[in-house]
Short mmCIF file of C-alpha atoms in Angstrom, two decimals:
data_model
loop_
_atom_site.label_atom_id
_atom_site.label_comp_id
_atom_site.label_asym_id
_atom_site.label_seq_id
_atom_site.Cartn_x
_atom_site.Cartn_y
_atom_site.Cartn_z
CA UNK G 1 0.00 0.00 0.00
CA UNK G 2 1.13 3.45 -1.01
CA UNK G 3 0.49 6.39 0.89
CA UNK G 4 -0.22 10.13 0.30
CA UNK G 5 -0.88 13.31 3.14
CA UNK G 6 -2.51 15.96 1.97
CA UNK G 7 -0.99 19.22 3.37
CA UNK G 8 -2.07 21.63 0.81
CA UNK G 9 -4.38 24.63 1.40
CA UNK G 10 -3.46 28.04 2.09
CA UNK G 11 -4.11 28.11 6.27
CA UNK G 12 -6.47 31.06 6.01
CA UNK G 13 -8.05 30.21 9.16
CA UNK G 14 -4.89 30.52 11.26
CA UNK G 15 -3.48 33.56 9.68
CA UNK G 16 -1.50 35.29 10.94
CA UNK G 17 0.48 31.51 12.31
CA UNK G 18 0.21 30.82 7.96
CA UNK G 19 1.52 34.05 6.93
CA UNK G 20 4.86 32.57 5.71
CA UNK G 21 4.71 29.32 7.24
CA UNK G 22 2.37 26.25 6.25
CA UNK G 23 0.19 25.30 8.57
CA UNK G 24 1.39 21.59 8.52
CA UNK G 25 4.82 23.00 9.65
CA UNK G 26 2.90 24.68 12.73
CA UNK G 27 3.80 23.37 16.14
CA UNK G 28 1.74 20.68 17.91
CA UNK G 29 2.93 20.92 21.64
CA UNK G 30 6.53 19.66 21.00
CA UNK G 31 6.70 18.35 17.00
CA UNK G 32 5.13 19.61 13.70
CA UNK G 33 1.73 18.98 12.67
CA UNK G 34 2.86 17.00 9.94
CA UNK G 35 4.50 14.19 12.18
CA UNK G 36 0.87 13.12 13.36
CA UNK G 37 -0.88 12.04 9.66
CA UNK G 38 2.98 10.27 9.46
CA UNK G 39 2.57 8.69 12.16
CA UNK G 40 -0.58 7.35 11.01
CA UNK G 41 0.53 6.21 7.99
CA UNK G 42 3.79 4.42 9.83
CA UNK G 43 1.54 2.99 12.09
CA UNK G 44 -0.40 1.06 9.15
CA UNK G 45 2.98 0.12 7.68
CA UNK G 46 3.21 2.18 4.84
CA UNK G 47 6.55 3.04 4.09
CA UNK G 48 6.29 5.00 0.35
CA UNK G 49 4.54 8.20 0.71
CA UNK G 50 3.51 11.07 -1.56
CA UNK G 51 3.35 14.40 0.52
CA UNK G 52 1.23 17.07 -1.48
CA UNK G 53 1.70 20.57 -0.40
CA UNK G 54 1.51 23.55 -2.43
CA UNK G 55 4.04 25.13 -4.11
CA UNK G 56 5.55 27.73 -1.70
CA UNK G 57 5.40 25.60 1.12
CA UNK G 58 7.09 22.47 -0.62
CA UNK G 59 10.79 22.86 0.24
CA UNK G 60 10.03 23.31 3.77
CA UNK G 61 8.81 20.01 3.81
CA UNK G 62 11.89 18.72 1.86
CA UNK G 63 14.22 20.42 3.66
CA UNK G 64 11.91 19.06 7.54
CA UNK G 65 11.53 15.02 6.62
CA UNK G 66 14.04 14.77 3.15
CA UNK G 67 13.63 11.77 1.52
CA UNK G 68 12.20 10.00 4.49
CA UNK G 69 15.33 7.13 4.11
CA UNK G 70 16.80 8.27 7.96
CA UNK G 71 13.08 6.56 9.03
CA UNK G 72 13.35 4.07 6.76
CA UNK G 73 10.83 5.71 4.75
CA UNK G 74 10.91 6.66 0.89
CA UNK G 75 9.29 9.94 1.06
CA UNK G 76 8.09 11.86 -2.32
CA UNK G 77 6.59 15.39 -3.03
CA UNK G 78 3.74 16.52 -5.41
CA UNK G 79 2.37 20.42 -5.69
CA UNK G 80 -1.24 21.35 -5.83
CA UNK G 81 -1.76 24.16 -7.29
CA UNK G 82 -4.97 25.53 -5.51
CA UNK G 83 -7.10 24.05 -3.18
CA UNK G 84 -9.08 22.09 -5.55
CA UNK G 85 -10.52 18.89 -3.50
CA UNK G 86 -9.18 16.10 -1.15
CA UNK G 87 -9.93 14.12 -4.23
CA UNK G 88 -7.99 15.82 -6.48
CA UNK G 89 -4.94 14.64 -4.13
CA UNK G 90 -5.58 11.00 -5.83
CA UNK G 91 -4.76 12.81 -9.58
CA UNK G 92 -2.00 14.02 -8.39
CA UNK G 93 -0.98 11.25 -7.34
CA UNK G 94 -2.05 8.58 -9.70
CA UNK G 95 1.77 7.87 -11.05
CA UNK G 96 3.17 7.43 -7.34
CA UNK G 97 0.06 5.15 -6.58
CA UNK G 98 0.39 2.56 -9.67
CA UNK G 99 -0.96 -0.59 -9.39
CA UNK G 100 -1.43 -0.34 -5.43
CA UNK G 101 -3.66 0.18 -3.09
CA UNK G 102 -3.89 3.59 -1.49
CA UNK G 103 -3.82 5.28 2.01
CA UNK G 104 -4.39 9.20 2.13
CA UNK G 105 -4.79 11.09 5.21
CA UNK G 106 -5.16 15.16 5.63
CA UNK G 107 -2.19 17.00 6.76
CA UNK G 108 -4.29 18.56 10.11
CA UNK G 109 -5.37 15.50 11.90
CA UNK G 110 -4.45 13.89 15.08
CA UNK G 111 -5.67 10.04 15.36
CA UNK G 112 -4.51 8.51 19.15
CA UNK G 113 -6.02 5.34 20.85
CA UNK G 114 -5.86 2.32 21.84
CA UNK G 115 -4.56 -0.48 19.05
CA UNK G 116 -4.69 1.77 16.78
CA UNK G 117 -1.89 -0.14 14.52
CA UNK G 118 -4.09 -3.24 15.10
CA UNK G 119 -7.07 -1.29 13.72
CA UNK G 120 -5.39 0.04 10.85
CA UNK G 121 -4.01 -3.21 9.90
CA UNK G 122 -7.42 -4.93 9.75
CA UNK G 123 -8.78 -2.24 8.16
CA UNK G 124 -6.36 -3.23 5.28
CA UNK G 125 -6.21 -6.74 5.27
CA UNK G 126 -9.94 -6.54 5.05
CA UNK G 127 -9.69 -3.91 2.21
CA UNK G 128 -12.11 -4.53 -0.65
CA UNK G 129 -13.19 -0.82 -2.14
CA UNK G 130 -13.00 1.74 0.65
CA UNK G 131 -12.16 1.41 4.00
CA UNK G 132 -13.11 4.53 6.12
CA UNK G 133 -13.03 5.58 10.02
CA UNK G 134 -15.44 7.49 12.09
CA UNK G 135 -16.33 9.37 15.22
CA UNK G 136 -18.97 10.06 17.02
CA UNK G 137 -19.39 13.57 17.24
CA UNK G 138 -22.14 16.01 19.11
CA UNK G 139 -22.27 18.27 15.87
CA UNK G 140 -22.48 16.00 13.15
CA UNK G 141 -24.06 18.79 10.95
CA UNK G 142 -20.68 20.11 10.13
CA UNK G 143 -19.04 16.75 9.11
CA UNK G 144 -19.38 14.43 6.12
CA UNK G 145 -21.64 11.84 8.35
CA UNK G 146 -22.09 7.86 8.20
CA UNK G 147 -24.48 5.45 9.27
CA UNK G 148 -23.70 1.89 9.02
CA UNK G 149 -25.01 -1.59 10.28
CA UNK G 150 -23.71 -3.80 12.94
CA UNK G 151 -21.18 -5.73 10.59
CA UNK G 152 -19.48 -2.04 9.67
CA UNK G 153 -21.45 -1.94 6.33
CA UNK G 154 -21.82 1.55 5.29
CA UNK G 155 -25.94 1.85 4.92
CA UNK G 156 -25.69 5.63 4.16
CA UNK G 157 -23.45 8.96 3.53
CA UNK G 158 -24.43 12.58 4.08
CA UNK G 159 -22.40 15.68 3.52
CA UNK G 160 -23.05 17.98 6.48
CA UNK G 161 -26.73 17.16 6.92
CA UNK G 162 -29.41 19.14 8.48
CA UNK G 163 -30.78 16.08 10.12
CA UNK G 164 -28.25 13.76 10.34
CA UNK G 165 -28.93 9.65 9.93
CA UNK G 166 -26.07 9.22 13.24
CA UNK G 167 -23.42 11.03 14.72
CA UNK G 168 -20.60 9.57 13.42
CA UNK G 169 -18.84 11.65 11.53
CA UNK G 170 -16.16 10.68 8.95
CA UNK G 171 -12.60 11.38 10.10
CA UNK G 172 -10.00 12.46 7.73
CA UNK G 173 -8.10 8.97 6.57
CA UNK G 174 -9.08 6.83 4.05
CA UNK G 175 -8.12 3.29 2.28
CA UNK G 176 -9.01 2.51 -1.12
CA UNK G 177 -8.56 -0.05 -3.83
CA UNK G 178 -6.04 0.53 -6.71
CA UNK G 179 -9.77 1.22 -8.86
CA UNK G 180 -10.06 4.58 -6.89
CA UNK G 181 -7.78 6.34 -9.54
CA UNK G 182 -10.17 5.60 -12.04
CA UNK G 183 -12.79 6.74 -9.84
CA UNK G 184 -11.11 9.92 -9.03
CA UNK G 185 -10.74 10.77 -12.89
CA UNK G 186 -14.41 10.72 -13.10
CA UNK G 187 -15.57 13.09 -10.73
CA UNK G 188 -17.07 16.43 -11.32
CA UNK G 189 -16.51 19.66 -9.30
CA UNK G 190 -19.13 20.27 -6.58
CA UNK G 191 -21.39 23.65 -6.38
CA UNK G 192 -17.80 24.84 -4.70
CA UNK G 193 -15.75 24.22 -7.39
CA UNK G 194 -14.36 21.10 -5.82
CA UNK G 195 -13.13 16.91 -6.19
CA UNK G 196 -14.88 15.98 -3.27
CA UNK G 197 -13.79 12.71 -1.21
CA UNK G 198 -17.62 12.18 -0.43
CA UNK G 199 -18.33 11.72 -3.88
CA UNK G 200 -15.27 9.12 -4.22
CA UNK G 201 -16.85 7.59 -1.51
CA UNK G 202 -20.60 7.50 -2.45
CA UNK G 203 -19.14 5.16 -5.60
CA UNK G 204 -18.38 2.46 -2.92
CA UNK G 205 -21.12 3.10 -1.28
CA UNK G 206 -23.53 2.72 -4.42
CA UNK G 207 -21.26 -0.86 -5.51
CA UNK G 208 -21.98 -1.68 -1.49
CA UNK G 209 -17.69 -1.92 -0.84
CA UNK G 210 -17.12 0.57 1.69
CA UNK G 211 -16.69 0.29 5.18
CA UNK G 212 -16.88 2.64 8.07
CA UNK G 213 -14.80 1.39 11.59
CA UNK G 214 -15.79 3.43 14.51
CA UNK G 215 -13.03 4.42 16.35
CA UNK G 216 -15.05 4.13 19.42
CA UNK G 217 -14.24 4.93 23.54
CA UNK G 218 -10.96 6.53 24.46
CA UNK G 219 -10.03 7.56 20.82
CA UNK G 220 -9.21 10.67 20.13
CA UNK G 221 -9.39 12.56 16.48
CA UNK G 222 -8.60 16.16 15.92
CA UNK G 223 -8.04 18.48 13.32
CA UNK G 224 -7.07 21.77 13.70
CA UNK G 225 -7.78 23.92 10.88
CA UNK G 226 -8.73 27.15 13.76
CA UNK G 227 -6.29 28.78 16.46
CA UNK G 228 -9.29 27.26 19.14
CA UNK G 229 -7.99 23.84 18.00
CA UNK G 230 -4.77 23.99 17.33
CA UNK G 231 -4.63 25.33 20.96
CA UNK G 232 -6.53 22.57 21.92
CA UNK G 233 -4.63 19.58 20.50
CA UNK G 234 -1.45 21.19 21.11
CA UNK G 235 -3.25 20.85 25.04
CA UNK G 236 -4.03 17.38 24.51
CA UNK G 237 -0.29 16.08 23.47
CA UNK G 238 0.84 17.59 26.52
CA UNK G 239 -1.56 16.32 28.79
CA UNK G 240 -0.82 12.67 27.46
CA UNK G 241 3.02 13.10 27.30
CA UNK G 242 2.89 14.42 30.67
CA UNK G 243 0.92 12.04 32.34
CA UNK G 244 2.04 8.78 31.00
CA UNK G 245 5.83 9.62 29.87
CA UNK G 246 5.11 7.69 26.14
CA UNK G 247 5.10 10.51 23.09
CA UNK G 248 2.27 11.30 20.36
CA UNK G 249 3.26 10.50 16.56
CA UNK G 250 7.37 10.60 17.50
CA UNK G 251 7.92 9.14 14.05
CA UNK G 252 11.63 7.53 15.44
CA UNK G 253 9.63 5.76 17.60
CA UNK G 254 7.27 4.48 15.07
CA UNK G 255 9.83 3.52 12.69
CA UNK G 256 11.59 1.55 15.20
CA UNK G 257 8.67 -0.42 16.66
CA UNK G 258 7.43 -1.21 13.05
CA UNK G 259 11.25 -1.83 12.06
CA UNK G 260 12.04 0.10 9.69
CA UNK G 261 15.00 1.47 11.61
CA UNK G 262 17.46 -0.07 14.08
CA UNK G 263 17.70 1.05 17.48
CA UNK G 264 21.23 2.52 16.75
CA UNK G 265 19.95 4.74 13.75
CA UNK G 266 17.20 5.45 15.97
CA UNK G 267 19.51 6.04 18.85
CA UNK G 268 21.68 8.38 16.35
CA UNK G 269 18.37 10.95 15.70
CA UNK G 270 17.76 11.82 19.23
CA UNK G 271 21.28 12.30 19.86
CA UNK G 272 21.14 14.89 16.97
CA UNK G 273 18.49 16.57 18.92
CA UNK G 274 20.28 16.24 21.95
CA UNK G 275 18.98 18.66 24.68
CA UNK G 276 15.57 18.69 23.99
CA UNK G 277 13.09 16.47 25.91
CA UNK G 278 12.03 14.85 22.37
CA UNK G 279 15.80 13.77 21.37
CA UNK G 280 16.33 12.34 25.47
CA UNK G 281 13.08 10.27 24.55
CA UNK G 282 14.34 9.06 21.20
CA UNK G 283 17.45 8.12 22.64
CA UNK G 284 15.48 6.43 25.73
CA UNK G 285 13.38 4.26 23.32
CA UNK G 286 16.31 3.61 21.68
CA UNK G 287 17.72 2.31 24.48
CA UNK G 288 15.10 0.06 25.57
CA UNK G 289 15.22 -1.38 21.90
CA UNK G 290 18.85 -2.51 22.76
CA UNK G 291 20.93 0.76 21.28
CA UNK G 292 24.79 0.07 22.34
CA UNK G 293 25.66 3.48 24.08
CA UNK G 294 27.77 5.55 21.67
CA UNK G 295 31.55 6.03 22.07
#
C-alpha cells in the first residue's frame, strides 16, 4: 500500500500563524503537525509516501523530513496548485500510486487510541473498495456523516446534513482499492468548485464496498484547521506526554517499533536533537530497543 498526506491549502483560518509558514509546519505541543498524519501512515505500515503541499510551502517540507530514508521511509513530493478537492490529491498522485492500493490522510489531523496499529491493519487486510473511520461527534451537521449496520457496512453517507442519519462523523483517513484512480478521474466539481472525497466515496457506497470502523471509547481525532484547536490539541499532546511519559506521533519511535530502523539509527536521531526532551526520549526508546551506548 502506497500512501499520500494531503498538506495543501493556504491556512487562512490561522493567519496570521500561515503568513509565511504552512500550517502543517505549525507546532503541535513539541513536533510539527505533519508528524501526526505520518505517524498514522507508519503505524499502518506504509513506508512509500507522496506528501502534497503547495508550491511555496514544498521545500520546507523537503528540507523538515528529506527523503524519508533516515526513518526508513521513501518519502516523495507533489504540488497542488490551488485548493481544488481532497480528491484531487488521488490525480495528483495517480503515477506514485500505480498498481497499489492507497492510504491518504489530511495533513491537520491527530488520530490517538488504543490499538490503533491493530485497527489500521485490519482495516487493510480486510480492504475490498473503501475502508473509512469514524467518530462520534455532538455536531455532526458540520461533518461528512455515516451510518452503518452492525457488521461495519456503510448503509448511508451525508455531507453535512441538516438532520443527520447518526453522529458519526467521517474522520480524515481513508483506504481505497487501486480502482479509486479511475474513480477519481471521473468526478465532477461540486457547487464549490471542488473533487470531493464524499463523492469518491458514495461510488463504494452505491457498488456496497465501503466500510466505516468506529473508532469508538478513548479515541481521540482532531483536526485543527482554527487557532481554538490547534490550541486545543497542542493541550491534549501535553496532557498525554505528561501524564504517562510515552510521546504522540514521535515518528523515530514508530519507525523503530514497526522496524524500519534499528535502534542505533534510531539512537543516532535523538542524539542529533540532543537537549531537547524529544531527542532524550528518542534516545530512551532507543535504548530500551537494545541501542549500544555511543563512544
Amino acid at each position: 500500500m502506497k500512501g499520500i498526506i494531503l498538506a495543501g491549502g493556504s491556512g487562512t483560518r490561522l493567519r496570521p500563524l500561515t503568513g509565511t509558514l504552512s500550517k502543517q509546519i505549525l507546532p503541535v505541543y513539541d513536533k510539527p503537525m505533519i508528524y501526526y498524519p505520518l505517524s498514522v501512515l507508519m503505524l499502518a505500515g506504509v513506508r512509500e509516501i507522496l506528501l502534497i503541499s503547495s508550491r511555496d510551502h514544498s521545500e520546507m517540507f523537503r528540507t523538515l523530513l528529506g527523503d524519508g530514508s533516515r526513518l526508513g521511509l521513501r518519502i516523495e513530493y507533489a504540488e497542488q496548485d490551488r485548493p481544488n478537492g481532497i480528491a484531487e490529491a488521488l490525480i495528483i498522485g495517480e503515477d506514485f500510486v500505480g498498481d497499489d492500493q492507497v492510504a491518504l490522510v489530511l495533513g491537520d489531523n491527530i488520530f490517538h487510541g488504543p490499538r490503533f496499529s491493530a485497527l489500521l491493519g485490519d482495516a487493510y487486510r480486510e480492504l475490498d473498495g473503501c475502508a473509512l473511520f469514524g467518530y462520534r461527534v455532538s455536531d455532526p451537521q458540520r461533518y461528512a456523516v455515516g451510518e452503518t449496520d452492525r457488521a461495519g457496512r456503510l448503509l448511508s453517507l451525508e455531507e453535512k446534513p441538516a438532520k443527520p442519519k447518526s453522529n458519526l462523523a467521517v474522520t480524515g483517513l481513508y483506504m481505497y482499492g487501486n480502482d479509486v484512480l479511475k474513480i477519481a478521474r471521473t468526478l465532477a466539481p461540486s457547487a464549490r468548485g471542488e473533487l470531493e472525497i464524499t463523492d469518491v466515496n458514495k461510488v463504494y457506497l452505491a457498488q456496497g464496498r465501503a466500510r466505516l470502523t468506529e473508532l469508538g471509547r478513548g479515541f481521540a481525532w482532531l483536526d485543527m484547521g482554527t487557532h481554538d484547536s490547534l490550541l486545543t490539541a497542542g493541550q491534549y499532546v501535553q496532557l498525554v506526554e505528561q501524564r504517562q511519559g510515552e510521546w504522540i506521533a514521535c515518528v523515530e519511535e514508530v519507525a523503530l517499533n514497526r522496524g524500519f530502523i534499528t535502534a542505533d539509527q534510531c539512537y543516532r536521531l535523538g542524539v542529533e536533537m540532543a537537549g531537547t526532551a524529544y531527542g532524550s526520549y528518542v534516545q530512551e526508546i532507543a535504548g530500551r530497543g537494545g541501542a549500544l551506548s555511543p563512544a
